[in-house]
Structure formats: structure tokens, C-alpha cells
XYZ file of C-alpha atoms in Angstrom:
401
model
C -0.348 -0.270 0.332
C 1.615 3.295 -0.692
C 2.592 5.446 1.978
C 1.595 8.880 2.414
C 3.983 11.964 1.843
C 5.352 13.607 4.802
C 3.453 16.507 3.560
C 0.034 15.229 3.446
C 0.875 13.433 6.646
C 0.796 16.861 7.945
C -1.992 17.870 6.798
C -4.373 15.060 7.985
C -3.026 16.473 11.978
C -2.565 20.263 11.430
C -4.782 21.818 13.309
C -7.221 23.834 10.562
C -6.272 27.703 11.224
C -10.026 29.303 10.775
C -10.633 29.333 13.401
C -7.735 31.591 14.640
C -8.568 33.787 11.822
C -11.759 34.646 12.822
C -10.742 35.384 15.880
C -8.069 38.163 14.563
C -10.773 39.255 12.563
C -12.971 40.192 15.671
C -11.322 43.797 16.684
C -10.432 44.288 20.416
C -12.706 46.159 22.611
C -10.614 49.502 23.566
C -12.751 50.743 26.683
C -11.168 47.288 27.922
C -7.980 47.477 27.123
C -8.041 51.007 28.287
C -9.449 50.028 31.358
C -6.737 47.170 32.049
C -4.347 50.229 31.554
C -5.633 52.520 33.659
C -5.832 49.186 36.314
C -2.158 48.740 35.805
C -1.072 51.909 36.878
C -3.280 52.172 39.675
C -1.577 49.469 41.003
C 1.829 50.658 40.108
C 0.652 53.267 42.761
C -0.857 56.065 40.274
C -3.647 57.979 41.658
C -5.975 57.195 37.801
C -9.617 58.802 37.007
C -11.273 55.862 35.292
C -14.234 57.733 33.143
C -13.312 55.062 30.174
C -15.771 51.864 31.107
C -19.729 51.851 31.354
C -19.391 50.406 35.098
C -21.231 51.325 37.685
C -18.950 52.123 40.927
C -21.191 51.668 43.536
C -22.399 47.697 44.832
C -25.335 45.857 43.689
C -28.714 46.268 45.612
C -28.192 45.012 49.357
C -31.532 42.913 48.291
C -29.470 40.696 45.157
C -26.512 40.433 47.656
C -28.466 39.045 50.524
C -30.346 37.005 48.149
C -27.462 35.154 46.448
C -26.268 34.983 50.098
C -28.854 32.917 51.574
C -29.440 30.665 48.738
C -25.224 30.178 49.153
C -26.119 29.027 52.417
C -28.486 26.613 51.416
C -25.657 24.589 49.335
C -27.927 24.511 46.337
C -26.537 26.029 44.087
C -26.770 23.639 40.784
C -27.656 24.461 37.025
C -31.670 26.015 36.668
C -33.439 25.679 34.060
C -31.279 26.489 30.368
C -33.824 29.607 30.173
C -34.263 30.570 33.853
C -35.564 30.359 37.217
C -39.946 29.994 36.928
C -39.353 32.862 39.176
C -37.279 35.276 37.741
C -38.885 35.038 34.349
C -42.119 35.568 36.017
C -40.786 38.268 37.952
C -39.786 40.177 34.677
C -42.596 39.602 32.832
C -44.058 41.024 35.931
C -41.953 44.136 35.609
C -43.176 45.009 31.894
C -46.270 44.820 33.190
C -45.657 47.867 35.960
C -43.016 49.959 33.873
C -44.121 50.073 30.138
C -47.909 48.895 30.184
C -46.746 45.947 28.315
C -48.144 42.320 28.569
C -45.078 39.208 28.484
C -45.623 35.887 29.196
C -43.316 34.473 31.384
C -42.467 31.810 28.675
C -40.737 34.205 26.277
C -38.108 35.614 29.131
C -34.887 33.960 28.548
C -32.433 34.058 30.620
C -28.927 34.928 30.143
C -25.074 35.439 31.114
C -25.296 39.392 30.535
C -26.968 40.991 27.222
C -23.722 39.426 25.987
C -24.663 36.134 26.478
C -28.103 37.542 25.197
C -26.803 38.996 21.180
C -25.055 35.388 20.597
C -28.012 33.024 21.535
C -30.765 35.647 19.817
C -28.586 36.125 16.933
C -27.752 32.599 16.275
C -30.950 31.583 16.235
C -32.373 34.634 14.015
C -30.031 35.042 11.598
C -28.349 32.579 9.742
C -24.328 32.547 8.206
C -23.963 35.737 6.234
C -26.694 37.425 6.847
C -26.941 41.520 6.851
C -27.197 43.089 10.076
C -28.017 46.582 10.514
C -26.544 48.542 12.925
C -26.060 52.376 14.267
C -22.626 54.021 13.816
C -21.485 55.624 16.278
C -22.584 52.256 18.493
C -21.823 49.621 20.604
C -18.749 47.891 19.544
C -19.550 44.422 20.575
C -22.444 44.510 18.703
C -19.886 44.485 15.789
C -17.592 42.266 16.528
C -20.202 39.574 18.027
C -21.925 39.433 14.296
C -18.177 39.030 12.574
C -17.736 36.163 15.364
C -20.740 34.685 14.183
C -20.399 34.696 10.504
C -22.627 37.593 10.165
C -22.378 40.621 8.375
C -22.175 43.899 10.048
C -23.593 47.110 8.266
C -22.537 50.028 9.787
C -25.290 52.868 9.152
C -23.970 56.738 9.821
C -26.098 59.015 12.184
C -25.270 62.221 12.653
C -27.365 65.814 13.861
C -30.122 65.429 10.664
C -31.508 62.064 12.988
C -30.105 63.328 16.274
C -28.180 60.777 15.890
C -30.574 57.907 16.143
C -30.825 55.116 13.162
C -33.800 55.471 11.559
C -36.260 53.545 9.417
C -34.843 55.264 6.326
C -31.608 54.398 6.525
C -32.886 50.594 7.847
C -34.884 51.230 4.176
C -32.399 52.518 2.093
C -29.727 49.724 3.046
C -32.415 47.192 2.569
C -32.746 48.654 -1.163
C -29.380 48.633 -1.984
C -29.252 44.831 -0.473
C -31.388 42.756 1.603
C -30.987 42.690 5.376
C -32.147 39.846 7.763
C -32.894 42.511 10.577
C -31.246 45.603 12.774
C -29.885 46.550 15.810
C -30.937 49.589 18.129
C -30.531 50.716 20.846
C -31.674 53.594 23.384
C -30.670 55.113 25.331
C -27.652 54.437 23.364
C -23.644 53.920 24.007
C -21.596 55.726 23.314
C -23.567 58.695 22.852
C -26.603 58.818 25.715
C -29.516 59.502 23.017
C -32.557 58.447 23.826
C -34.930 57.573 20.100
C -37.883 59.205 20.707
C -41.094 57.377 21.373
C -42.851 57.748 17.233
C -39.352 57.216 15.800
C -38.843 53.621 17.176
C -42.419 52.861 16.332
C -41.406 53.998 12.401
C -38.567 51.481 12.916
C -40.134 48.983 14.210
C -43.184 49.203 10.771
C -40.690 49.525 8.369
C -38.572 45.816 9.776
C -42.394 44.331 9.819
C -42.989 45.809 6.280
C -39.673 44.672 5.301
C -39.775 40.499 6.944
C -36.715 41.335 9.223
C -36.196 41.117 12.682
C -35.542 44.405 14.658
C -33.800 43.604 18.126
C -33.394 46.659 20.661
C -30.817 46.932 23.025
C -32.655 48.235 25.950
C -29.741 47.484 28.710
C -29.900 51.387 30.082
C -33.315 51.954 30.253
C -34.391 53.295 33.489
C -30.951 55.220 33.084
C -32.223 58.426 31.327
C -32.335 62.235 32.811
C -35.522 63.537 30.450
C -38.433 61.458 29.607
C -38.066 57.599 29.614
C -37.341 55.469 27.118
C -39.751 53.075 25.100
C -39.361 49.438 24.438
C -39.568 48.773 21.134
C -42.728 45.870 22.314
C -45.021 48.595 22.534
C -45.140 48.921 19.156
C -44.191 45.222 17.623
C -44.886 42.523 20.096
C -41.946 40.572 17.163
C -39.176 41.907 17.964
C -36.170 41.150 20.436
C -35.407 42.677 23.173
C -32.134 42.548 24.875
C -31.411 43.878 28.817
C -29.610 42.782 31.614
C -28.747 43.670 35.136
C -26.106 45.171 34.777
C -26.501 49.245 34.618
C -29.624 50.680 36.155
C -29.167 47.267 38.973
C -24.892 48.426 39.191
C -24.486 44.110 38.626
C -21.612 44.117 36.226
C -19.921 41.515 37.432
C -22.982 39.142 38.249
C -23.180 38.602 34.492
C -26.983 38.070 34.200
C -29.602 39.743 31.812
C -32.639 38.819 29.798
C -34.053 38.464 26.473
C -37.551 38.491 25.563
C -38.212 36.333 22.501
C -40.940 35.757 19.964
C -41.916 32.707 20.549
C -41.067 31.456 17.874
C -37.849 32.023 18.417
C -37.906 30.810 22.334
C -37.313 26.724 22.266
C -34.736 27.032 19.272
C -32.668 30.039 22.048
C -33.211 27.167 25.152
C -31.944 24.617 22.731
C -28.405 26.917 22.037
C -29.127 27.706 25.389
C -28.388 24.234 26.691
C -25.583 23.043 24.744
C -23.193 26.927 24.837
C -24.096 27.758 28.655
C -26.031 25.451 30.252
C -27.557 27.825 32.790
C -27.160 31.523 33.436
C -25.396 31.913 37.034
C -27.145 30.645 39.770
C -26.699 32.651 42.415
C -26.639 35.679 39.946
C -30.041 34.790 39.143
C -31.092 34.850 42.774
C -29.451 38.101 43.174
C -31.053 39.705 40.033
C -34.833 38.235 41.173
C -34.794 40.375 44.758
C -33.166 43.401 43.100
C -36.179 43.616 41.463
C -38.190 44.517 44.105
C -35.065 46.657 45.270
C -35.410 50.482 43.451
C -34.032 52.142 45.889
C -30.608 52.053 45.658
C -30.679 51.623 41.230
C -32.918 54.679 41.956
C -30.020 56.971 44.052
C -27.494 55.785 41.901
C -29.820 57.537 38.890
C -30.018 60.996 41.195
C -26.022 60.930 41.101
C -25.700 59.879 37.903
C -27.546 63.455 36.848
C -25.297 65.425 38.860
C -21.997 63.826 37.601
C -24.058 64.550 33.606
C -24.686 68.236 35.134
C -20.752 68.321 35.942
C -19.810 67.413 33.087
C -21.993 69.647 30.459
C -21.276 72.473 32.174
C -16.932 71.726 32.197
C -16.310 69.855 29.355
C -17.406 73.441 27.000
C -15.293 75.216 29.500
C -12.087 73.246 28.414
C -13.144 73.639 25.093
C -14.760 70.597 24.086
C -17.698 72.779 21.720
C -19.962 69.174 20.592
C -21.404 67.375 22.519
C -23.866 64.809 21.398
C -26.998 64.555 23.292
C -27.011 63.138 26.714
C -30.530 61.932 27.339
C -29.565 58.504 29.458
C -27.222 56.200 30.376
C -23.884 57.648 31.784
C -21.824 58.176 28.408
C -21.033 61.877 27.346
C -19.536 61.405 23.364
C -17.370 64.654 22.707
C -15.727 65.912 19.967
C -11.795 66.578 20.406
C -11.347 67.389 16.625
C -10.451 71.384 17.865
C -7.256 69.133 19.962
C -6.107 66.191 17.800
C -6.846 64.702 14.589
C -6.243 60.778 16.437
C -8.594 60.537 19.342
C -6.282 57.092 20.387
C -2.877 59.165 21.243
C -5.082 62.259 22.909
C -6.358 59.657 25.549
C -3.461 57.564 25.759
C -1.381 61.090 26.262
C -4.333 62.129 29.222
C -3.778 57.985 30.728
C -0.209 58.830 31.153
C 0.532 62.728 31.203
C -2.617 63.307 33.582
C -4.517 60.171 34.828
C -7.611 61.083 33.681
C -8.555 57.277 31.546
C -11.466 58.189 28.847
C -11.950 55.912 25.572
C -10.792 56.909 22.354
C -13.667 57.144 19.694
C -12.583 54.814 17.049
C -13.927 52.120 19.455
C -17.438 53.093 18.283
C -17.112 54.537 14.755
C -14.238 53.294 12.543
C -14.832 56.250 9.727
C -15.375 59.262 12.686
C -14.297 58.231 15.952
C -10.701 59.409 15.666
C -12.215 63.095 16.334
C -14.927 61.470 19.051
C -14.023 60.464 22.721
C -16.929 58.564 25.470
C -16.401 59.950 28.936
C -18.282 57.723 31.006
C -19.558 58.979 34.274
C -20.954 56.063 35.958
C -18.043 57.074 39.064
C -18.243 58.947 41.963
C -18.996 63.064 41.724
C -15.340 63.509 43.157
C -13.986 60.798 40.379
C -15.972 62.879 37.950
C -14.718 66.553 39.192
C -11.285 65.124 40.076
C -11.093 64.451 36.083
C -12.269 67.416 34.799
C -9.920 69.621 36.753
C -6.960 67.596 36.092
C -7.494 67.565 32.208
C -7.894 71.395 33.082
C -4.423 71.701 33.934
C -3.285 69.322 31.198
C -5.132 70.650 28.157
C -3.764 73.757 28.012
C -0.015 72.156 27.518
C -0.560 69.993 24.210
């Protein structure tokens, strides 16, 4: 029998490098890179003001911590159902009636490992390989990264002053007419801009997605964190919308890694099968804490008041420093500011600000590959003292540039 050549034998046992190529094709999340550098500097003894990541600085609601501790004390911390604890799913469903006046059956609630896990499950269930999904730009960078990692095609729609920095129904319809879309992903309040989509505009977007026969995915992770009018849920306009939410932001439970989907009924079982195999279940202790947090709104509301004070500090202080364009900060805890008068490269600007002044911010290239070099994002999720200190350091640093 003819023996295989050495080269062909090596080919048989060589690893498939396509997986590595896929990973290398996913861009880094620069906010986390900046956070790592800022933490390393702080660990080395430097004083750093953290305005780079969207992470509340306060602890989770006490009720959440106490509920998790009680469950831990029992030792009964095994797997839950893949879709989540029935009691938590029912409590999340009830929240939609309480907050929005929208009826959602508990059977449509899917508990996820943060909103990130929710996006992965939703995208896998709703979209075929290669499907095109519209996302706003500037926008949350993980949208693009997750879509790329899953073999989907992100279609970035540039927002601007004419649309008040929101993705509109007209933009989606135009992109679909050019090359068909499978879905559109909206976010309100938005990251990095803080802009809230007006209810009428969200209704138009939902109607357009229905007319085109494409999925509407609505990222509502910053709901509860608004400073003028509350944000509307897409479920008010389209019962078939896929809703992504989380306990990370409003409830200050980032490290608990717990979120949820509201899924159309026909997607629940496919999502369940995916969850059974990809994650088995979301963390049991976190589920217990999340359920308790839904009945402890005193803590998150106190945080929202604190964020409002930080917002006021930035909106007053940044223009004095020469930041002459700040996008509308309707909600979330971000200010997205133009730095073109200081630099033509916001990444270099952010690195120098951290190294020389000890203020960590995120360059806009993380959120907008085309125009982001002219912008930076500042998170005001920390303490009022930290925001004030950051403004003071920037006031002393900017004139030296």
C-alpha cells in the first residue's frame, strides 16, 4: 500500500487555522484595553480617574446580595433550567407590565449570561450564516464584533445631527433596498452617545422592519437611566421585536453577568436548545440576586440621581475646557465629545491623557471606525468626586498640548 507523503500526513494532522483567523478578525474592545492599562497604573501606585468603562462604581442592591448569600448558605447552587429560574422569568415579565404597561408571558423571557450572552443566543437563533444586520454608527463595538465572530455581516449605518444621532427607519429601508438585510439592531439609550430614540421614531423603525420582513433587535440595557423622558420599549410597537436587557447598568450588577431576552414565541425553543449546549444555564446565585433586585429600586434610583449630578458636572465643565460639540446626553452615563480642536487622533489623545494626567477615557474609534478619531467617550458612572477630579486634571493638562 502506498504510504502518504510526509507533507500529506502533516496536512492530515495539522490544526485548522480558520478558527484563529476568525478570532483575529474580531477587533479589540478598546474600552477594556484602556481599563486594563488604567488598572495597571493604579496598581503601580498612580492615581487614576476612571472615565473609560460603563461600570457603576457602587455595589449591587443590598437585596440582591442578601438573596445570593441566603442561597449560597443552603448549598443548593446547581444548574437551573436553561431558560432561567421560573420565578425570575415571571418577575421579569411582571416588570414589563409595571414599567411599560406591556403584557409579556413569562414563557417568552430567557435569562442570559449578561446582555452579551443574550446577543449571541439571539443572533444565532434569528440569523442564518452570512446574514446582513444593520447597526448604528457610532455604536456599541461588541455588536460588530459578535456579528463578525458568528459569521454574520454588520452593516454600519452612519447617524448624525440630521437624525439626532439615531438610526432611523429611512436608513434601514435604504440599506435594505441596496442589499437585503435580515435584521436591524437599535439601542436606546445609546452607547456611546447617551441619545434616547423618540417613541415615534422607534415606532416607525418597528413598522419598517415588519414591512420589510426583517427582525428588529432592541438593546434596552440602559433603560431606567434617563434624565428627561423615559425610554420606550420596542415591545410597545412590535410584539415580535427581540428585546435585550441586563441587570448590569441600572441595577449596578456588572460582574454578576446576568441579563435577559424577551423573545418571540417561535424563537424560544431554538434559543433554549442553543443555551442548553452553549451555557447550560446562567449563574444560579446571580439569578437569585437579580430576582431580589427587581424589588429593591431604592438603590438603583439613588445611583440614577448621582449619575444626573455627574452629568451636570460634565455638561458644564467640558464646554469650558473647549469641548464644543457634545452629543445629546439623554440617558445612560456617557458623554460623547468631539476633540477635533485638540487632535486628529483620539486614540493618541486618550493615551496621552492617561499617561500624563491620569484620566482614562475611551477613544471614539472604538464606536465609529469612520469618524471616531474625532471623538472620545467619557463615562460618568463613577463618583462625583472622581468626575470633578478628572475635569480638574484635564483643565491643567489641556493647555500644555
